[in-house]
Coordinates of N, CA and C in Angstrom, one line a residue:
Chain A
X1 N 0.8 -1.2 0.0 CA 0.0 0.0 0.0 C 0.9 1.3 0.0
X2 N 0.7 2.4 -0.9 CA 1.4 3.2 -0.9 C 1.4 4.0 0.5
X3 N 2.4 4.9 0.6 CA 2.5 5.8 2.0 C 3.6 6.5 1.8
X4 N 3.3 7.5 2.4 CA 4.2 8.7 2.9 C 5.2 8.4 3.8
X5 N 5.9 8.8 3.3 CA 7.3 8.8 4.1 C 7.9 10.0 4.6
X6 N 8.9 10.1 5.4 CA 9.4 11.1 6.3 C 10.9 10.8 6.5
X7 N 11.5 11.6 6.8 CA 13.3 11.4 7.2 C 13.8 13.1 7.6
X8 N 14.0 13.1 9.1 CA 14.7 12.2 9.8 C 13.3 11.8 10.3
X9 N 13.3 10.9 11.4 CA 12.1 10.6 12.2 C 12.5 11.4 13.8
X10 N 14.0 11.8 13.5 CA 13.8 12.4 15.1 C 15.5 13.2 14.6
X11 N 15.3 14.7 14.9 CA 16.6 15.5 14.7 C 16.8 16.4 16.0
X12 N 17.4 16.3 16.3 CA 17.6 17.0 17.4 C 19.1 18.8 16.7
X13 N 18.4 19.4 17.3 CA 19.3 20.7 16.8 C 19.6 21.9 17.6
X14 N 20.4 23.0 17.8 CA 20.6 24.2 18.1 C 19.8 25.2 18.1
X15 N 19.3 26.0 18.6 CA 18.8 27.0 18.8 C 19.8 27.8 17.4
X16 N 19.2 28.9 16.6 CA 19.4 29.0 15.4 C 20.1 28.3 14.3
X17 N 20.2 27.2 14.5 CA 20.6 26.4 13.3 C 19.6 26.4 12.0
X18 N 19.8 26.3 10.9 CA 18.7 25.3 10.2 C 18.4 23.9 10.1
X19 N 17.4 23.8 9.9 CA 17.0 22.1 9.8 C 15.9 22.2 8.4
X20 N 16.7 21.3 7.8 CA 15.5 20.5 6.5 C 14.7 19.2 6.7
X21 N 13.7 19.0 6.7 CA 12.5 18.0 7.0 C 12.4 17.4 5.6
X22 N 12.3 15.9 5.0 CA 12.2 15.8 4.0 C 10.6 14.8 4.0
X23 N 10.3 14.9 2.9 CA 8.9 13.8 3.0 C 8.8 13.6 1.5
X24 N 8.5 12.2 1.4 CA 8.1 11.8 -0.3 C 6.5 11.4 0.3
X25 N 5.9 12.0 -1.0 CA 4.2 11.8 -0.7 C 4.4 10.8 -1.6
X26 N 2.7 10.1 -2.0 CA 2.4 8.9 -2.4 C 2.8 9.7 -3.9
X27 N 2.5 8.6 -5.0 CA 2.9 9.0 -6.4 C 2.4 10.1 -7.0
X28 N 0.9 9.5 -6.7 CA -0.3 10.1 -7.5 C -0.8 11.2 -7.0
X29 N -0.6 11.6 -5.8 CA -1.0 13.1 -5.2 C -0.5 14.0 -5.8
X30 N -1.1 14.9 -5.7 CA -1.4 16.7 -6.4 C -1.2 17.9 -5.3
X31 N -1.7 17.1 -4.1 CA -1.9 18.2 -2.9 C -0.7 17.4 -2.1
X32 N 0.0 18.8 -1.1 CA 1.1 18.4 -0.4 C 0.7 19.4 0.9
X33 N 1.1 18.7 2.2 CA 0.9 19.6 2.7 C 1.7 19.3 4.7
X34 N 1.9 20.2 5.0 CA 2.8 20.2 6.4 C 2.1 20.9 7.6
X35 N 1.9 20.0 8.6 CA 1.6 20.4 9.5 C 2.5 20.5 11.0
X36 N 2.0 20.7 12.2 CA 3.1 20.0 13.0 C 1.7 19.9 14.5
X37 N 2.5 19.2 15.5 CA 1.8 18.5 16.8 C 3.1 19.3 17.8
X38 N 2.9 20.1 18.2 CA 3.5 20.4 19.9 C 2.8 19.5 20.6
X39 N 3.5 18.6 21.8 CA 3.5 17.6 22.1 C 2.3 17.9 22.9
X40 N 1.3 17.2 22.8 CA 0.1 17.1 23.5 C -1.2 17.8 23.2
X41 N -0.6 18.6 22.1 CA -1.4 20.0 21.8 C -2.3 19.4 20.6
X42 N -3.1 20.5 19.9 CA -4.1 20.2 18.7 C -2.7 20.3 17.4
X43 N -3.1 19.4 16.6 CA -2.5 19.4 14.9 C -2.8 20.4 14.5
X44 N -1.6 21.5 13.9 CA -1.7 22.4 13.5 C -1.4 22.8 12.0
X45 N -2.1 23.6 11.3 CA -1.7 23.6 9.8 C -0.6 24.3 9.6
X46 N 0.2 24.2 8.8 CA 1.6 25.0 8.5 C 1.2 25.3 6.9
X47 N 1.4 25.0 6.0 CA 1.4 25.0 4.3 C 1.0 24.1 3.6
X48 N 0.1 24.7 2.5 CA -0.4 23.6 1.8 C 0.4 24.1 0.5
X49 N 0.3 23.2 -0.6 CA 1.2 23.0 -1.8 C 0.7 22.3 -3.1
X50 N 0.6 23.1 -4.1 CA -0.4 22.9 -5.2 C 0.4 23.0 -6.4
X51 N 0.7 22.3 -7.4 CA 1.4 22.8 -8.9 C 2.1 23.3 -8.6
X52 N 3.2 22.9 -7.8 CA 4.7 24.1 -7.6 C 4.8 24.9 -6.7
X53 N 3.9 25.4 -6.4 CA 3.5 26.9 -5.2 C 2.6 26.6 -4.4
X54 N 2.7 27.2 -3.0 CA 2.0 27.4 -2.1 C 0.3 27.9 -2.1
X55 N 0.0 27.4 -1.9 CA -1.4 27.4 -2.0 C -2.3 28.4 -1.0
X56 N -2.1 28.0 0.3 CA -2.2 28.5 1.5 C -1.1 28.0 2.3
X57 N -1.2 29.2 3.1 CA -0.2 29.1 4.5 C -1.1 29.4 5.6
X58 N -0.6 29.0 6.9 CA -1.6 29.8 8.2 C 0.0 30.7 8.6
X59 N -0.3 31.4 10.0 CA 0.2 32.5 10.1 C 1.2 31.9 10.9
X60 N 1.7 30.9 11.3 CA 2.9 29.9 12.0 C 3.7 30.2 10.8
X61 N 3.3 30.1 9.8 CA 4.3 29.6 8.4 C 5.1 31.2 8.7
X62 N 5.9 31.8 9.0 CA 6.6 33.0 9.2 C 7.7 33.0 8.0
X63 N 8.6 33.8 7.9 CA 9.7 34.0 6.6 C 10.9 32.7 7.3
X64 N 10.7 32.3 8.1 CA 11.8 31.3 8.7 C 11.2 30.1 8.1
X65 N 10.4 30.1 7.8 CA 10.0 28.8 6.9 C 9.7 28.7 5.7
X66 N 9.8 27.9 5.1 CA 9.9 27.7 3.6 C 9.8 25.9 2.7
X67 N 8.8 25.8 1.9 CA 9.1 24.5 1.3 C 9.3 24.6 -0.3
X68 N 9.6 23.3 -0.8 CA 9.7 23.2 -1.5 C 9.8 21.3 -2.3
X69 N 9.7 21.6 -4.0 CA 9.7 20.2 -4.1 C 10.7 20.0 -5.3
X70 N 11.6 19.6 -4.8 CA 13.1 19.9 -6.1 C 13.1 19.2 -7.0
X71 N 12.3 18.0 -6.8 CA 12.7 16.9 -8.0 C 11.4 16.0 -8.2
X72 N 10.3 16.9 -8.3 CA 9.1 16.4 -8.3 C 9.0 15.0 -7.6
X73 N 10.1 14.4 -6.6 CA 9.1 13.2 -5.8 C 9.5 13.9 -4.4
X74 N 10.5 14.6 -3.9 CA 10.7 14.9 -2.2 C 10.1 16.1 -2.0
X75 N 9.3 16.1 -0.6 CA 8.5 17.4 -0.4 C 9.3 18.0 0.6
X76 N 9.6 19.0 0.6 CA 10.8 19.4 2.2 C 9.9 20.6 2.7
X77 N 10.7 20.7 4.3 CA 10.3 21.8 4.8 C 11.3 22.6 5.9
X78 N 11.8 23.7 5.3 CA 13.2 24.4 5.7 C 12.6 25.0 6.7
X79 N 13.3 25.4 8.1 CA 13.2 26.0 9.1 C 14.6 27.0 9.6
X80 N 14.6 28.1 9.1 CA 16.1 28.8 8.4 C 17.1 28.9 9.7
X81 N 16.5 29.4 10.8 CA 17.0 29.3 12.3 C 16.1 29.4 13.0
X82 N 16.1 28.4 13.8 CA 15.2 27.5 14.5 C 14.7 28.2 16.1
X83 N 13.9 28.2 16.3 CA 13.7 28.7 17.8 C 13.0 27.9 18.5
X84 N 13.4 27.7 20.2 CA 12.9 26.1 21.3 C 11.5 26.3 20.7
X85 N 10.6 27.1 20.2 CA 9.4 27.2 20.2 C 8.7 25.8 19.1
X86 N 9.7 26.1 18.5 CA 9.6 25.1 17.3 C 10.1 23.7 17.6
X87 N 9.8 23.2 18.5 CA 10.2 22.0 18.9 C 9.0 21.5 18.8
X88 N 8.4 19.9 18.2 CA 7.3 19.9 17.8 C 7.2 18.4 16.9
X89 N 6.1 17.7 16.6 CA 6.6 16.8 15.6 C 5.7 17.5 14.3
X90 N 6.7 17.9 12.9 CA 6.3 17.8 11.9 C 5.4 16.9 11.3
X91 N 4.5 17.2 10.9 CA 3.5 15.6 9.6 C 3.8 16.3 8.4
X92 N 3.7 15.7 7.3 CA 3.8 15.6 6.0 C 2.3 14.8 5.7
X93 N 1.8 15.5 4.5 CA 0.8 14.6 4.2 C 0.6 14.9 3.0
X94 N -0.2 13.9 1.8 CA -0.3 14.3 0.6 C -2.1 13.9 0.3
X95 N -2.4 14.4 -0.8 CA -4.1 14.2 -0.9 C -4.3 13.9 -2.5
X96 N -5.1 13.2 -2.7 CA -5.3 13.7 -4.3 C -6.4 14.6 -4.9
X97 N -7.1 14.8 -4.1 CA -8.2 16.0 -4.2 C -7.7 17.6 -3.2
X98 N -8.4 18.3 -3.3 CA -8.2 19.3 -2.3 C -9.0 19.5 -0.7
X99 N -10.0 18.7 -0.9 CA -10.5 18.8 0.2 C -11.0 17.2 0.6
X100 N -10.2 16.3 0.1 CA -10.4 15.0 0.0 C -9.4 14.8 1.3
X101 N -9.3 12.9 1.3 CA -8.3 12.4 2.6 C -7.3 12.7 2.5
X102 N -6.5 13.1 3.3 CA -5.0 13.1 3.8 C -4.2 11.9 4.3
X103 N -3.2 11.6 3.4 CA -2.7 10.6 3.8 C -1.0 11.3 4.9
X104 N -1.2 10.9 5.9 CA 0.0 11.4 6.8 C 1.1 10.6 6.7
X105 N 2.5 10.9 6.8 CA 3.7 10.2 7.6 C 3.6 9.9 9.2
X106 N 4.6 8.9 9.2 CA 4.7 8.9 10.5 C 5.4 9.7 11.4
X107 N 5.8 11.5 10.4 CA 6.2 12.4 11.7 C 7.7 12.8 11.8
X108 N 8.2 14.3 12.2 CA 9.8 14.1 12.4 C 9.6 14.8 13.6
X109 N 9.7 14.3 14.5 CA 10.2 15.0 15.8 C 11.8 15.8 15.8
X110 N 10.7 17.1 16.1 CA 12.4 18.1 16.2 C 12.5 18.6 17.5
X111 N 13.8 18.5 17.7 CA 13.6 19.1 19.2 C 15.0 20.2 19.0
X112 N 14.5 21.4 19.5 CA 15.4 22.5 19.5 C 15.7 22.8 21.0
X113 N 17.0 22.7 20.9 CA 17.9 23.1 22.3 C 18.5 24.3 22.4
Chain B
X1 N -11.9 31.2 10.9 CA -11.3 30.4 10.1 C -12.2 29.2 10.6
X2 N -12.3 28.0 9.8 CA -12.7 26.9 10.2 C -11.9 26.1 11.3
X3 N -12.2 25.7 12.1 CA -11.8 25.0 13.1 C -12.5 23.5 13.6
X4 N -12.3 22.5 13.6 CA -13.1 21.7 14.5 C -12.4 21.7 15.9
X5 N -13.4 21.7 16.6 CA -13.3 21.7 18.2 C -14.2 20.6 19.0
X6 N -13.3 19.5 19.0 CA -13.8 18.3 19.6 C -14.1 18.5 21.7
X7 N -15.2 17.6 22.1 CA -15.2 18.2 23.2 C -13.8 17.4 24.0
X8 N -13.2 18.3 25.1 CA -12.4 17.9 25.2 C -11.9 16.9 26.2
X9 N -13.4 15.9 27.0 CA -13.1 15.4 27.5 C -12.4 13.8 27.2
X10 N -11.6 13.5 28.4 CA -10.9 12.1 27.9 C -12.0 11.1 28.3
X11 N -12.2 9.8 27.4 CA -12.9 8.9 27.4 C -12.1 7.6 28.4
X12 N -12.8 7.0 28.9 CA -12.2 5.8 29.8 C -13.3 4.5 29.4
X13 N -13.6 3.5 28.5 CA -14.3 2.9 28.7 C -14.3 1.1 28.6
X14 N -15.0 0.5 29.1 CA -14.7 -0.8 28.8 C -14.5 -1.5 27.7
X15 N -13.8 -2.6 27.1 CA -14.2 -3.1 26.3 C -15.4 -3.8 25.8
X16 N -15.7 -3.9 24.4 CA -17.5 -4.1 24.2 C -18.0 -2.8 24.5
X17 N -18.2 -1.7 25.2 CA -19.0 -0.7 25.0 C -18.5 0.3 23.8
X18 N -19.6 1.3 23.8 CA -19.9 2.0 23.1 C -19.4 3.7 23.5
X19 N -18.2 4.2 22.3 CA -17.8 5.3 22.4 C -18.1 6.2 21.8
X20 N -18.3 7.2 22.0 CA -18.9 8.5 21.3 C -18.4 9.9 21.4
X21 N -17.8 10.4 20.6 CA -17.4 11.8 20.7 C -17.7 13.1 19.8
X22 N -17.6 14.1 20.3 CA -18.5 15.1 19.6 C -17.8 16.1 19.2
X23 N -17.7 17.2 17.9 CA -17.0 18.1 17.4 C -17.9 19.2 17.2
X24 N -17.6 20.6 17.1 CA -17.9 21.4 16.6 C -17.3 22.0 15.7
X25 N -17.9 23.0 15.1 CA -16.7 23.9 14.0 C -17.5 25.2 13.8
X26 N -17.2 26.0 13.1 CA -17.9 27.6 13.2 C -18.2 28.2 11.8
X27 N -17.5 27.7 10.8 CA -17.9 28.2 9.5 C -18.8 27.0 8.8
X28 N -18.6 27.7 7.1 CA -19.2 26.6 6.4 C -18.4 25.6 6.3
X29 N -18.3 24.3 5.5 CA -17.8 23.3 5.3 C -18.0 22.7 4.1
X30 N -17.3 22.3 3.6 CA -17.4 21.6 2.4 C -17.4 19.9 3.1
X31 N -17.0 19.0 3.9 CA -16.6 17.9 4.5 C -16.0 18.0 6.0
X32 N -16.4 17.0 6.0 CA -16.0 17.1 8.1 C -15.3 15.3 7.8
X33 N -14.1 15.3 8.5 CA -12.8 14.2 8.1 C -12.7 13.9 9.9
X34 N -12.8 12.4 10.2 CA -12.6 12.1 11.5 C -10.9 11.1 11.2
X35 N -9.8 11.4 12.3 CA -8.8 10.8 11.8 C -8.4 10.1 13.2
X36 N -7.7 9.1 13.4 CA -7.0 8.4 14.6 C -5.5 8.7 14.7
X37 N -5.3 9.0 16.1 CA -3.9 9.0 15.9 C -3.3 8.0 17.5
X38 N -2.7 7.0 16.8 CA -2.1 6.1 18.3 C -0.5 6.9 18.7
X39 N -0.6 6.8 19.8 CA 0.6 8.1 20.8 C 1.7 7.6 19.7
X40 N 2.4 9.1 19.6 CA 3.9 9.2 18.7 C 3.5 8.8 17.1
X41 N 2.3 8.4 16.7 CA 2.4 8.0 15.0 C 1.7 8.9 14.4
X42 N 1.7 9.0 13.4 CA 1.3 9.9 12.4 C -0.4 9.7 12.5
X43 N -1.4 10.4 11.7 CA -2.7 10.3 11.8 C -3.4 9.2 10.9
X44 N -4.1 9.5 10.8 CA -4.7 8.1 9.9 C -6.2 8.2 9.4
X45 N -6.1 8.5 8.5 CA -8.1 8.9 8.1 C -8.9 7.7 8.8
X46 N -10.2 7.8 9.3 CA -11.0 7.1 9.3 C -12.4 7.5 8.2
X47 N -12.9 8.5 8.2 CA -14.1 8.5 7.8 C -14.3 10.1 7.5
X48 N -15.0 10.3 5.5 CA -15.3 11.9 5.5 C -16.8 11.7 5.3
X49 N -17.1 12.8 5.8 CA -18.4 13.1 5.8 C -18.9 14.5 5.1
X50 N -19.8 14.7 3.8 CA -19.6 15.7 2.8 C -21.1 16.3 3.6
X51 N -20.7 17.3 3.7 CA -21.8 18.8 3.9 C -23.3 18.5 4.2
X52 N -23.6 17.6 2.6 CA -25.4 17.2 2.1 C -25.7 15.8 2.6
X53 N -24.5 15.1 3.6 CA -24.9 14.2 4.2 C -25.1 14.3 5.9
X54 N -26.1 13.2 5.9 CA -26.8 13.7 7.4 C -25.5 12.2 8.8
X55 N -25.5 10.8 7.9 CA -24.7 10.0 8.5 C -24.1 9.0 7.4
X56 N -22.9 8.5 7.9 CA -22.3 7.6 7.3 C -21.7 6.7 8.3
X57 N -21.7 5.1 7.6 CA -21.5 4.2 8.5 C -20.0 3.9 7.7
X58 N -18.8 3.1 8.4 CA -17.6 2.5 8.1 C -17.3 1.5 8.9
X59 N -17.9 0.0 8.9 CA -17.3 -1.0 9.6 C -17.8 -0.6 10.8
X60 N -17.2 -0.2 12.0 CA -18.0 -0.2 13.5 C -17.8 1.4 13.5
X61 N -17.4 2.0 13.0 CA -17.4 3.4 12.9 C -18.8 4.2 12.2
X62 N -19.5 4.9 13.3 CA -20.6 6.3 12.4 C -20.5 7.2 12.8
X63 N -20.7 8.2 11.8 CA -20.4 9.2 12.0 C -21.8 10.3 11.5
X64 N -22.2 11.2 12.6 CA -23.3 11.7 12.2 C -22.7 13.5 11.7
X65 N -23.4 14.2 10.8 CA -23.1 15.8 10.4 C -24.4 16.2 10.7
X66 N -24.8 17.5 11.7 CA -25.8 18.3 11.9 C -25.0 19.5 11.2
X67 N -25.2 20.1 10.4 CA -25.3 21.5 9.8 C -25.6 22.9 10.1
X68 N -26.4 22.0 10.8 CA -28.0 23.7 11.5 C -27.2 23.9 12.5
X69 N -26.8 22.9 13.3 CA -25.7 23.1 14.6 C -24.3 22.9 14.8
X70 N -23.9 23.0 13.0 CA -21.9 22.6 13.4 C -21.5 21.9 13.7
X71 N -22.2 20.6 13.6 CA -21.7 19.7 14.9 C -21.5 17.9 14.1
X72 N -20.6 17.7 14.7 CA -20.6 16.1 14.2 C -20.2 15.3 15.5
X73 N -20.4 14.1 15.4 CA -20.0 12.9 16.1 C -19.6 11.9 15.7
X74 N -18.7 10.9 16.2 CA -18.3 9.6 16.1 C -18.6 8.6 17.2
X75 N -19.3 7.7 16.9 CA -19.4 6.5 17.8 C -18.9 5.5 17.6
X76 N -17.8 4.7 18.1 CA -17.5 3.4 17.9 C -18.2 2.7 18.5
X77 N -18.7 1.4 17.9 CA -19.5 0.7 18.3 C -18.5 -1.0 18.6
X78 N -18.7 -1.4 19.9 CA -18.0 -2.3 20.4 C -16.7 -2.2 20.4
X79 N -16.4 -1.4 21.4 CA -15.2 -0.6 21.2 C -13.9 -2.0 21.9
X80 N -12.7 -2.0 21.0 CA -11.6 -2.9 21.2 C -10.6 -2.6 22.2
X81 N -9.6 -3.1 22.5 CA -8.8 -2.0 23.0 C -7.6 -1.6 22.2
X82 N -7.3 -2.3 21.3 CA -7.1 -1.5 19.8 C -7.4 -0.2 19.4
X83 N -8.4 0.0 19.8 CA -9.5 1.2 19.6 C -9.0 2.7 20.5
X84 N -7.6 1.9 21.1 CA -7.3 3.3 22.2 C -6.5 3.8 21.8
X85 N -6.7 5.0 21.4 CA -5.7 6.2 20.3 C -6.1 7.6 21.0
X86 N -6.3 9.0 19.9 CA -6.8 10.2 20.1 C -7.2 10.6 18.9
X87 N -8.8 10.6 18.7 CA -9.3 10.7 17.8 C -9.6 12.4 17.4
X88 N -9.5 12.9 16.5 CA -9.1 14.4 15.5 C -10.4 14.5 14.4
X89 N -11.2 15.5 15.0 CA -12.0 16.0 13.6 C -11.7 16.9 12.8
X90 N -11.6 16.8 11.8 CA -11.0 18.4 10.6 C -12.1 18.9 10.1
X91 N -12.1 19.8 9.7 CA -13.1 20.2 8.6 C -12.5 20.9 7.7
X92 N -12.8 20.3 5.8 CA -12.5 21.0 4.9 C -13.2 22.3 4.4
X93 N -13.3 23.2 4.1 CA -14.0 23.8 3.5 C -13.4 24.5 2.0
X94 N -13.4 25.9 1.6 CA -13.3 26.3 0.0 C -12.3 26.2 -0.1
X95 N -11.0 26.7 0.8 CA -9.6 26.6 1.0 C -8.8 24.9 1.0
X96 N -7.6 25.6 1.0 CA -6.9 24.5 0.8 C -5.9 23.8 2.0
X97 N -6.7 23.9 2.9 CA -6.5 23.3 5.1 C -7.3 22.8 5.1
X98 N -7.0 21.6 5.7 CA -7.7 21.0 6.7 C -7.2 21.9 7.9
X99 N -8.4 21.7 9.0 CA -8.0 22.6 10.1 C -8.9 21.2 12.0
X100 N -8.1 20.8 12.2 CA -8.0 20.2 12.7 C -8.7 20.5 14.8
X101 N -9.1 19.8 15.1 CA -9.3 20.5 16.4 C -8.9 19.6 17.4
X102 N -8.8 20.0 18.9 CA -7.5 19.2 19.6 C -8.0 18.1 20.0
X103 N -8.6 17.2 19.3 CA -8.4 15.5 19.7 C -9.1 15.0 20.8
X104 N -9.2 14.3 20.8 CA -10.5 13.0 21.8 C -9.7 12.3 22.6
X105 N -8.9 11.9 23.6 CA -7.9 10.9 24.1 C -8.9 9.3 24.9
X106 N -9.0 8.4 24.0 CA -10.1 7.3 24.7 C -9.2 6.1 24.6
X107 N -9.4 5.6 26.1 CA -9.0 4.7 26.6 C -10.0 3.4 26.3
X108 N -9.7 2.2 26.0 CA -10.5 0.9 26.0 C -9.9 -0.1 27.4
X109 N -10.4 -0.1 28.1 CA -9.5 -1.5 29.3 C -10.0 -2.5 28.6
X110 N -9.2 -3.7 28.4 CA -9.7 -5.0 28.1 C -10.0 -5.7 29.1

């Protein structure tokens, strides 16, 4: 069965460092999209990703963040210098409709020190 | 913005009974999406429910949409202890979010 994938599954980093999040969605999806879970908290939206470009963002998505998809199969998600705030598990998900099912990864836990 | 907002009590129940949990949300909707998530893993669709429908069944999973009131619910019916995760209602609407609300945490004792 196809599925989303994620790498790292757990990065641990520096307080301003950067960190890149990588995720390959299923083949056939169109919609891309990143969320993240502060531990305990509600799933929250970060960016969605349509034909190349961003589609929507919510207001988390700040200039320190940024995606992209370089080789039409990896979806990433750059975090330029990182702040403890952002400590969190990333999801990755991909859809084939727009407002259809989300298929999730199993997640990158980042933890910023 | 759309929001689902599940109520936020945690569930404790035996195995064989019957669990039920309720969401709200505040705008319109195009689909209301119930997902599972077991601690540390990623989410996992269970069941969408589109706008002009009132319920939909999935295996021991229903799921009802009130409209007039925002409101949806999930019952599992004979509940496993498999069944013990934290269950997540989204709602789609014209945009391109799901928008997620903070989750159901239900326990099953076997």
């Amino acid at each position: 069965e196809p599925e989303v994938t994620q790498t790292p599954s757990h990065q641990v980093t520096q307080m301003g460092q950067e960190v890149i999040l990588r995720c390959v969605p299923i083949s056939n999806h169109l919609y891309f999209y990143w969320y993240r879970q502060i531990l305990g908290q509600k799933v929250e939206f970060l960016v969605s990703f349509y034909n190349n470009e961003i589609s929507e963002k919510s207001e988390i998505f700040d200039d320190q963040f940024s995606v992209e998809r370089p080789d039409g199969s990896n979806f990433t998600l750059k975090i330029r210098s990182t702040k403890l705030e952002d400590s969190a598990m990333y999801f990755c998900a991909s859809s084939e409709a727009q407002t259809g099912e989300l298929f999730f990864g199993e997640g990158s836990r980042l933890t910023v020190l | 913005s759309q929001q689902g907002e599940e109520d936020p009590q945690a569930l404790s129940i035996q195995e064989g009974e019957n669990a039920t949990m309720n969401c709200s949300y505040k705008t319109s909707i195009n689909n209301l999406q119930w997902y599972r998530q077991n601690s540390g893993r990623g989410l996992v669709h269970l069941i969408l429910i589109r706008s002009n429908e009132r319920e939909k069944h999935s295996g021991r999973l229903r799921v009802t949409l009130d409209t007039s009131k925002k409101s949806s619910s999930l019952l599992i019916t004979a509940s496993r202890a498999a069944d013990t995760a934290s269950y997540f209602c989204a709602t789609a609407g014209g945009n391109n979010r799901l928008a997620f609300g903070k989750g159901n945490q239900v326990v099953v004792i076997p």
